[in-house]
Short mmCIF file of C-alpha atoms in Angstrom, two decimals:
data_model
loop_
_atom_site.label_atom_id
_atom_site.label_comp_id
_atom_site.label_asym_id
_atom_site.label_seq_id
_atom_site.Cartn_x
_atom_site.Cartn_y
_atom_site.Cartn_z
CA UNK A 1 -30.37 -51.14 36.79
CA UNK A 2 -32.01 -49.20 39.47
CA UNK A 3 -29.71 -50.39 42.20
CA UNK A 4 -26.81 -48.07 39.63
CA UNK A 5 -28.96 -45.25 39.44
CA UNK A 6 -29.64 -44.93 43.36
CA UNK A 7 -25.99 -45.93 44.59
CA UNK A 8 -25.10 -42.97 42.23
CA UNK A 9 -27.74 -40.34 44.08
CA UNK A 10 -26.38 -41.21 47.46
CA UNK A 11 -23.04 -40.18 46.58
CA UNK A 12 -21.50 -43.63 45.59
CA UNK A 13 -19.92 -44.20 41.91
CA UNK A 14 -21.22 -45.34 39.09
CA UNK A 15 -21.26 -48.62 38.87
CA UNK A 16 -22.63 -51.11 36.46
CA UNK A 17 -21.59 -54.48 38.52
CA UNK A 18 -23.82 -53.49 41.40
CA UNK A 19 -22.16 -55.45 44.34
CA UNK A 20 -21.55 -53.31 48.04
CA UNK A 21 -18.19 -51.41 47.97
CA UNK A 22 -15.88 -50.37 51.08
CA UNK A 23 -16.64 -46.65 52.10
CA UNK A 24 -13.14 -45.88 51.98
CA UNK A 25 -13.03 -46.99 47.78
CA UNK A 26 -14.74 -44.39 45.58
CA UNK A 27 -14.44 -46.26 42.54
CA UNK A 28 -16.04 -49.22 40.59
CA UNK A 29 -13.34 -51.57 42.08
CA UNK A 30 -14.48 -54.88 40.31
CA UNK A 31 -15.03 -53.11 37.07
CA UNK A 32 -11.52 -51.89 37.09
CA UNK A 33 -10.06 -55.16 38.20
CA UNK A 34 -11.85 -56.74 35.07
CA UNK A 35 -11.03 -54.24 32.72
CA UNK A 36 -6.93 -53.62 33.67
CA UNK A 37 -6.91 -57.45 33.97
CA UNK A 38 -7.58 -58.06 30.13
CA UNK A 39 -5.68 -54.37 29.22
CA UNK A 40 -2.57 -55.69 30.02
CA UNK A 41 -3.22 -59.45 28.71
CA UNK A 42 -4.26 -58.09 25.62
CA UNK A 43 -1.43 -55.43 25.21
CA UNK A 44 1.47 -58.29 26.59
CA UNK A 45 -0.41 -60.77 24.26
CA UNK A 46 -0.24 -59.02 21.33
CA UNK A 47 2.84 -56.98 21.40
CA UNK A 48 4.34 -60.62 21.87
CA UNK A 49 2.93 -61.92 18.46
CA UNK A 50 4.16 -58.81 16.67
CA UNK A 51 7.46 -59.64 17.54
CA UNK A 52 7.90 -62.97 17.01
CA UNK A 53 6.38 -62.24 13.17
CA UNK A 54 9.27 -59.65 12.71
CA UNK A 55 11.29 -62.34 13.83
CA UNK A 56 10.42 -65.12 12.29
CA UNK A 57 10.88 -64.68 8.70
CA UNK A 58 9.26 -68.29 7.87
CA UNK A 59 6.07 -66.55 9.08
CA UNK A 60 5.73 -64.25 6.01
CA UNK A 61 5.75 -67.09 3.96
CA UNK A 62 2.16 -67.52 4.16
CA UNK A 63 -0.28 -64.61 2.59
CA UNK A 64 -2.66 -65.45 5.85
CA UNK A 65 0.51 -63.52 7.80
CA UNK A 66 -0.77 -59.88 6.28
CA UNK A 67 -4.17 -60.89 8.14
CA UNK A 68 -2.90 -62.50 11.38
CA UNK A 69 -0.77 -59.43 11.61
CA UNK A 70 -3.60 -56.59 11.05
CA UNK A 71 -5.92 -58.61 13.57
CA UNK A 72 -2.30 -58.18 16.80
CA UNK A 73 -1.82 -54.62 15.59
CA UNK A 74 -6.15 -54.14 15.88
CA UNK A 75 -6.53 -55.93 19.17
CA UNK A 76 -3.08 -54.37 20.38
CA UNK A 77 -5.25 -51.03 19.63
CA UNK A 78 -8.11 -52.37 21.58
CA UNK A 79 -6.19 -52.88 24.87
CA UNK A 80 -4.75 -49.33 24.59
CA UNK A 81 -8.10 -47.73 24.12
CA UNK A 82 -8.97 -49.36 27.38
CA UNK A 83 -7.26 -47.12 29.39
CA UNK A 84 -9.92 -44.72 28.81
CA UNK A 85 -12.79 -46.55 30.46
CA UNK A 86 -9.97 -47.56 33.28
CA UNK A 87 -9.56 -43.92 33.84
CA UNK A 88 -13.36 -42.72 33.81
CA UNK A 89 -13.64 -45.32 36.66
CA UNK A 90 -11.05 -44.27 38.79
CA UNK A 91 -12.83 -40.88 38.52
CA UNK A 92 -9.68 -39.41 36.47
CA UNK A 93 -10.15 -36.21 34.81
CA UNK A 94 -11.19 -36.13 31.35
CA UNK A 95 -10.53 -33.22 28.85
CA UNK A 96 -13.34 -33.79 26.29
CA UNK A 97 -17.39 -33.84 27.82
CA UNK A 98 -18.29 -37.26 28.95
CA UNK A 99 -20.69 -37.83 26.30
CA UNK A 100 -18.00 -37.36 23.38
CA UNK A 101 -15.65 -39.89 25.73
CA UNK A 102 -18.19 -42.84 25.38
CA UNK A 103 -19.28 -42.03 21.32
CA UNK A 104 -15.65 -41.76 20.47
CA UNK A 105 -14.53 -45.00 22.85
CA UNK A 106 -17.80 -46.86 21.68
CA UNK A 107 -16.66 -46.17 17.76
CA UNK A 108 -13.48 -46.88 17.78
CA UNK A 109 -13.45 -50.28 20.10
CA UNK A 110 -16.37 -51.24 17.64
CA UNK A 111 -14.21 -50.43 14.34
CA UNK A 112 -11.02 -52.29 15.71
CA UNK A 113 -13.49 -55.57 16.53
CA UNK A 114 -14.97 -55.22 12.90
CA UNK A 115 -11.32 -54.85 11.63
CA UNK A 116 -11.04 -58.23 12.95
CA UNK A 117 -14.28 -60.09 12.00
CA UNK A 118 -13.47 -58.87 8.80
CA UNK A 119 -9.93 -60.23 8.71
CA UNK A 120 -11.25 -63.38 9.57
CA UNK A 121 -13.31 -63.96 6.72
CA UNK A 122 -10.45 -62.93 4.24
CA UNK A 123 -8.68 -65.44 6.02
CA UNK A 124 -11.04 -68.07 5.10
CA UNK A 125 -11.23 -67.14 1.34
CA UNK A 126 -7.79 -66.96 1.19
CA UNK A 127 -7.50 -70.77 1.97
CA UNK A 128 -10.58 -71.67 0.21
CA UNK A 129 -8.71 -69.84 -3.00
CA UNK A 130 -5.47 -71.81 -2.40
CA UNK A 131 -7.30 -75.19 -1.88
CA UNK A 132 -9.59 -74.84 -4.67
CA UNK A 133 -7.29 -72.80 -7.16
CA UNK A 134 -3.62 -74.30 -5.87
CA UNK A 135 -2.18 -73.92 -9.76
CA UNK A 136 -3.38 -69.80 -10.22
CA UNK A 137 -3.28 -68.93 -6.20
CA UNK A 138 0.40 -67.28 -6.64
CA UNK A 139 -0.93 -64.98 -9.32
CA UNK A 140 -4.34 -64.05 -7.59
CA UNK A 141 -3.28 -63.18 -4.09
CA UNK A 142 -0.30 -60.78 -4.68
CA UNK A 143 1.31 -58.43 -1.78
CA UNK A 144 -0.17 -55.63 -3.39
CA UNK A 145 -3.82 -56.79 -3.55
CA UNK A 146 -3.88 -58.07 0.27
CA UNK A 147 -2.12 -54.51 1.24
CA UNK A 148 -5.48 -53.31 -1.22
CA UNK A 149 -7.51 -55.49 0.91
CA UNK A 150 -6.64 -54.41 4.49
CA UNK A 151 -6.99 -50.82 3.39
CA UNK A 152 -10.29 -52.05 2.29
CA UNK A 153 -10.72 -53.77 5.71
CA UNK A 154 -10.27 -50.45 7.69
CA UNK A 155 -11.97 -48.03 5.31
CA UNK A 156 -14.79 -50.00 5.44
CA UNK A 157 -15.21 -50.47 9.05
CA UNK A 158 -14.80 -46.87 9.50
CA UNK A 159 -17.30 -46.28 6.82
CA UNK A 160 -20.18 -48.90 9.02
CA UNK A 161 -20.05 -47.54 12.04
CA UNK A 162 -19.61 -43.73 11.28
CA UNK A 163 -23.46 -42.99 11.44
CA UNK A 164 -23.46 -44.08 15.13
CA UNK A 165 -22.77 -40.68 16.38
CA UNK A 166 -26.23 -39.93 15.21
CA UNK A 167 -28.18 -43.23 14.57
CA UNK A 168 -27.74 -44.91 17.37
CA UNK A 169 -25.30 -46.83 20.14
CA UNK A 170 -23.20 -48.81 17.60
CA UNK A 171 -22.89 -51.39 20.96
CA UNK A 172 -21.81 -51.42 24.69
CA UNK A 173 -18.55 -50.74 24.72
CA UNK A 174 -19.17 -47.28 26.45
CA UNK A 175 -22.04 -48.50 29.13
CA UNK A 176 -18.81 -47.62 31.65
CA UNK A 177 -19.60 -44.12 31.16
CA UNK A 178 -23.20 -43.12 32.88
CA UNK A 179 -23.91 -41.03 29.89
CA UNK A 180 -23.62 -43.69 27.56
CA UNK A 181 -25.75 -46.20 30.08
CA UNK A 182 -28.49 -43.37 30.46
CA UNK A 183 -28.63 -41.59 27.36
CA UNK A 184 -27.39 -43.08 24.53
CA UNK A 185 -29.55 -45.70 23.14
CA UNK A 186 -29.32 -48.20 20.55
CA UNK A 187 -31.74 -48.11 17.25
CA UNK A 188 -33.21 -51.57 15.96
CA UNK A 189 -32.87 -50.18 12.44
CA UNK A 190 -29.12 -49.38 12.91
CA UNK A 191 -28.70 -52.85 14.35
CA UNK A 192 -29.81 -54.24 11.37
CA UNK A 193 -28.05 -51.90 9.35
CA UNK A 194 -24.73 -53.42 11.12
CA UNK A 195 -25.99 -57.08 10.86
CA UNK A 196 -26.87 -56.85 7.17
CA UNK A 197 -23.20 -55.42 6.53
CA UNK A 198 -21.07 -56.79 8.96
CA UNK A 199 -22.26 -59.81 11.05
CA UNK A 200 -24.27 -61.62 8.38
CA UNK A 201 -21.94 -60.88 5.65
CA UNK A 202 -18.79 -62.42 7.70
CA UNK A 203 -20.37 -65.00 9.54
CA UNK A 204 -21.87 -66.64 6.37
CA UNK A 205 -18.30 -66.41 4.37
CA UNK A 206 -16.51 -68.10 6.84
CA UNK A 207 -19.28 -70.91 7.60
CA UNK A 208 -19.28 -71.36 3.64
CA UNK A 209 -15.09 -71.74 2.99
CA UNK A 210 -14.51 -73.21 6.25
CA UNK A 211 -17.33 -76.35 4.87
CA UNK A 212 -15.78 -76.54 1.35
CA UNK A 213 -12.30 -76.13 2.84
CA UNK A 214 -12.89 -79.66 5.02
CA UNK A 215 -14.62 -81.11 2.46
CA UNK A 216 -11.62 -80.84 0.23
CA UNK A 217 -9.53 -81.80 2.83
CA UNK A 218 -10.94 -84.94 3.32
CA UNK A 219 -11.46 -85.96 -0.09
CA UNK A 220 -7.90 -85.00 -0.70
CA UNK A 221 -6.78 -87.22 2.13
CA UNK A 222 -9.39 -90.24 0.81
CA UNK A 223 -7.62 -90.60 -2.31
CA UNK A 224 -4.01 -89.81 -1.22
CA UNK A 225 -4.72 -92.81 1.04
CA UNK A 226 -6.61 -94.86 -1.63
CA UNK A 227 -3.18 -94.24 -3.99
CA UNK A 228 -0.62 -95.34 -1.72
CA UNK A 229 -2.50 -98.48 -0.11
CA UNK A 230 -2.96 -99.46 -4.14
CA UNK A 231 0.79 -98.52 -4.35
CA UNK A 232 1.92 -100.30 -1.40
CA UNK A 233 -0.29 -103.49 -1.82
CA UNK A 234 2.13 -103.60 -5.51
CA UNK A 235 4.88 -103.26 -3.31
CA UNK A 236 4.28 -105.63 -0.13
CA UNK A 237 4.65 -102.17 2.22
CA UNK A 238 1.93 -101.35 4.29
CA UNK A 239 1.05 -97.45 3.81
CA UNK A 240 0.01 -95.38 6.18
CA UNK A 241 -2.48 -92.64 6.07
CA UNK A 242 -1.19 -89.15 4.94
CA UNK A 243 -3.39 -86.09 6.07
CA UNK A 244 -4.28 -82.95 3.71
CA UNK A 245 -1.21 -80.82 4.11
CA UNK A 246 -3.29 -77.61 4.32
CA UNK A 247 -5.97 -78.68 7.19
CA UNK A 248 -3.75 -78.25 10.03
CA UNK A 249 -3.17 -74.86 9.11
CA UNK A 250 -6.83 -74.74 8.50
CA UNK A 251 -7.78 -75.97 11.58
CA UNK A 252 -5.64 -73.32 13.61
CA UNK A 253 -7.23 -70.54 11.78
CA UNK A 254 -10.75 -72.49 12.47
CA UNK A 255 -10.16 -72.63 15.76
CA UNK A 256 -9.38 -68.87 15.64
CA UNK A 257 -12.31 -67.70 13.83
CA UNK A 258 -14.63 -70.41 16.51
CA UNK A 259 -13.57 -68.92 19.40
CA UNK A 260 -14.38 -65.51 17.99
CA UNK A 261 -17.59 -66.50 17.23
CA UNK A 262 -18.37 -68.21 20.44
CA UNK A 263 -16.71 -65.34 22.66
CA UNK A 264 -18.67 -62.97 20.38
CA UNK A 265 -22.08 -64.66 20.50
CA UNK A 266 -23.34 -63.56 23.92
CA UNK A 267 -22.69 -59.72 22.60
CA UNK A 268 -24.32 -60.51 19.61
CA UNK A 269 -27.71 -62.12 21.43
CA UNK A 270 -27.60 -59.03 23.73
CA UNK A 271 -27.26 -56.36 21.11
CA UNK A 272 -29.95 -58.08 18.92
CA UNK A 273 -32.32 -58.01 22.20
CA UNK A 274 -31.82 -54.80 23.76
CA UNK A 275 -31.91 -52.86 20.21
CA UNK A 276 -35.74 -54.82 19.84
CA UNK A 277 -36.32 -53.70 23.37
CA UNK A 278 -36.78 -57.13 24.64
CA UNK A 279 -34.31 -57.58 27.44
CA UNK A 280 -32.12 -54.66 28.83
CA UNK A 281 -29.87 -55.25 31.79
CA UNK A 282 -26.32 -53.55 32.46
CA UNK A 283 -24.76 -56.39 33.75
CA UNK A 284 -25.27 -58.43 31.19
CA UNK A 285 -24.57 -55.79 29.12
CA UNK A 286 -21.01 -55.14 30.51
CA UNK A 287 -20.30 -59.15 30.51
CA UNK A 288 -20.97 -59.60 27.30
CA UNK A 289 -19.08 -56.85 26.27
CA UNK A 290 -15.77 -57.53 27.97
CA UNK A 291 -16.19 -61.03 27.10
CA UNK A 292 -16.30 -60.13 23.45
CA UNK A 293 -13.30 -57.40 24.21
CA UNK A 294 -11.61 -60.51 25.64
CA UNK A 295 -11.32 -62.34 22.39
CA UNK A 296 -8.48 -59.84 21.71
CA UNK A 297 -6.19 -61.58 23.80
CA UNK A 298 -7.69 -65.19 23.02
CA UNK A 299 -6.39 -65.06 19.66
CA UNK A 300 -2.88 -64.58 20.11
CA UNK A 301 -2.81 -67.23 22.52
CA UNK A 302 -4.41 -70.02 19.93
CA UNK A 303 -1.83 -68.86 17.54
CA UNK A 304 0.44 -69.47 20.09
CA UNK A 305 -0.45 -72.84 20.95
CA UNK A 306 -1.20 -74.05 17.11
CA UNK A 307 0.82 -73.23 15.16
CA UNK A 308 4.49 -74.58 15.50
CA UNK A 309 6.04 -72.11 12.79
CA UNK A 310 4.94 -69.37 15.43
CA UNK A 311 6.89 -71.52 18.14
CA UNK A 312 9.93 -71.69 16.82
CA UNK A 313 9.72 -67.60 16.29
CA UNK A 314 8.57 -67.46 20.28
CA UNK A 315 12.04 -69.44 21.16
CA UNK A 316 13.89 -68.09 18.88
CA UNK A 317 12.67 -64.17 20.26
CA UNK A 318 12.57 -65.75 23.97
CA UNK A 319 16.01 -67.10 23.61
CA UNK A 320 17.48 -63.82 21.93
CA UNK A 321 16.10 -61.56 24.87
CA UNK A 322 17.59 -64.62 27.30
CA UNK A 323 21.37 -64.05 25.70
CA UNK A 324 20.87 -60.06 25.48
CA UNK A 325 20.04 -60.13 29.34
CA UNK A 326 23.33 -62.96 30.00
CA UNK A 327 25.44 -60.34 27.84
CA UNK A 328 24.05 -57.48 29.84
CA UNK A 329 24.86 -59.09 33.42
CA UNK A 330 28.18 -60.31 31.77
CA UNK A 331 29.09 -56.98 31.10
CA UNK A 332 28.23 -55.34 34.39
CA UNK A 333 30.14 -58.09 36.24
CA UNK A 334 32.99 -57.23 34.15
CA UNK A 335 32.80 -53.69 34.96
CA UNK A 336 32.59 -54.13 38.56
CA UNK A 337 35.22 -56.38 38.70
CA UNK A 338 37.59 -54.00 36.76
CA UNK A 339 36.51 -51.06 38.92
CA UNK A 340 37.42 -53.49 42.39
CA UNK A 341 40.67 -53.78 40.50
CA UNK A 342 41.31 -49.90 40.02
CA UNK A 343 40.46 -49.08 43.24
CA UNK A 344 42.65 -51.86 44.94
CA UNK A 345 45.39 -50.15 42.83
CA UNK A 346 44.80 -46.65 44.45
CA UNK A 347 45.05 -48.36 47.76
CA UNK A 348 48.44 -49.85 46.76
#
């Protein structure tokens, strides 16, 4: 922490990564690396998987979609707001006072993440609802309750982290800016303001559906597979086993919401320790944090890779950009062939 301060007295930048920089670099050139890095994976990532669900209609099939979709357009938001931080580093000149930069940066990267931890959990009671309550699901998750739901999602996570520009540091997502690092500290009854409404609320819905939802499953699959061996012993056919047809699409969204969790963990440890004023280090601080941030881009990709619906949609949207591009080059060999043609004729 020191090693920031004094780099900064002697004329060097800010820097929270405190490693020795080339004289002719005035900028935090690791922390940029990092931080573009994940902008444009996140960004790419995620304007990707907002496609392919506008192009694959068999995607909207599933109520989960409304979810899946708010988390893209959130983390899509997340890798544009990191421009700012990208730009305090390179020293680029900022409008509004620095302080202002970080609170406004620090609240908004903070509401986007909770947009997402919150989505998650709906996610989970929504397939906890249509496991348990297959017969009535139709009639209790309608369009017009999940649109009531995500406006829920965002007014709510707006509503959390509001008193931050007063309480306290709502987390570390502005620790680029020297201000924030310096000044603005976080408040151990704010934390546990935020636990109590966000983390401990989310974290115990999704550990309770995700439990029932497998232990459903796998009754489910017991006695579909203690039917047809009874069946097929009647018959003289041997049966094989049948899996629940809702836990691989459980176990996509599981591995979601895990890697959330696990990405988000180190953040969570840190934030709970430097708000009790137990441990307090910026590099850890910044690692933790773009780790966390990093999750934005980690979840299109295991939707990617799960999930063969979406698959389809990513060949489908790869293989209409493919034959836009062939009727593109077809056309502009066409028209330079017919223009080699017109001016042979002139020559003639």
């Amino acid at each position: 922490m020191n090693s920031s301060l004094v780099g900064n007295q002697s004329g060097r930048p800010f820097c929270l990564l405190a490693i020795s920089y080339l004289e002719t670099i005035n900028f935090c050139l690791l922390e940029v690396v990092i931080i573009v890095f994940l902008m444009v994976l996140i960004i790419s990532g995620n304007i990707i998987v907002i496609f392919v669900f506008h192009c694959a209609p068999l995607l909207n099939h599933h109520t989960t979609s409304y979810f899946i979709q708010t988390m893209a357009y959130a983390d899509l938001l997340v890798g544009v707001s990191c421009l700012v931080p990208s730009l305090s580093l390179l020293h680029y000149p900022i409008v509004l006072s620095e302080s202002l930069v970080c609170q406004i940066f620090g609240y908004v990267v903070s509401v986007l993440k909770s947009v997402s931890m919150a989505s998650l959990a709906c996610i989970s009671i929504d397939r906890y609802i249509a496991i348990t309550k297959p017969l009535t699901y139709n009639t209790l998750v309608t369009p017009w309750r999940l649109r009531i739901c995500i406006l829920f999602i965002w007014l709510y996570s707006c509503l959390v982290f509001l008193p931050s520009f007063h309480w306290g540091k709502p987390g570390y997502h502005g620790d680029v800016f020297q201000w924030c690092a310096n000044s603005w500290n976080t408040d151990p009854y704010f934390t546990l303001f935020i636990v109590v409404m966000l983390y401990a609320p989310a974290a115990f819905i999704v550990c309770f559906t995700y439990f029932n939802i497998f232990r459903i499953c796998q009754q489910h699959t017991k006695e579909i597979n203690e039917r047809r061996v009874r069946f097929s012993s009647q018959d003289g056919e041997a049966g094989e086993a049948q899996p629940c047809p809702d836990k691989r699409y459980a176990m996509v969204l599981f591995r979601i919401t895990s890697v959330f969790y696990i990405l988000w963990l180190p953040y969570i440890i840190y934030f709970l320790l430097e708000s009790s004023n137990v441990y307090s280090n910026r590099v850890a601080s910044f690692l933790t944090t773009w780790l966390a941030i990093s999750n934005s881009f980690c979840n299109c990709v295991i939707y990617s890779l799960s999930n063969s619906v979406f698959q389809k949609g990513l060949k489908r949207l790869s293989g209409a950009v493919c034959a836009s591009c062939a009727r593109q080059r077809v056309a502009k060999d066409s028209s330079t062939s017919r223009s080699k043609r017109s001016s042979n004729g002139c020559h003639v």
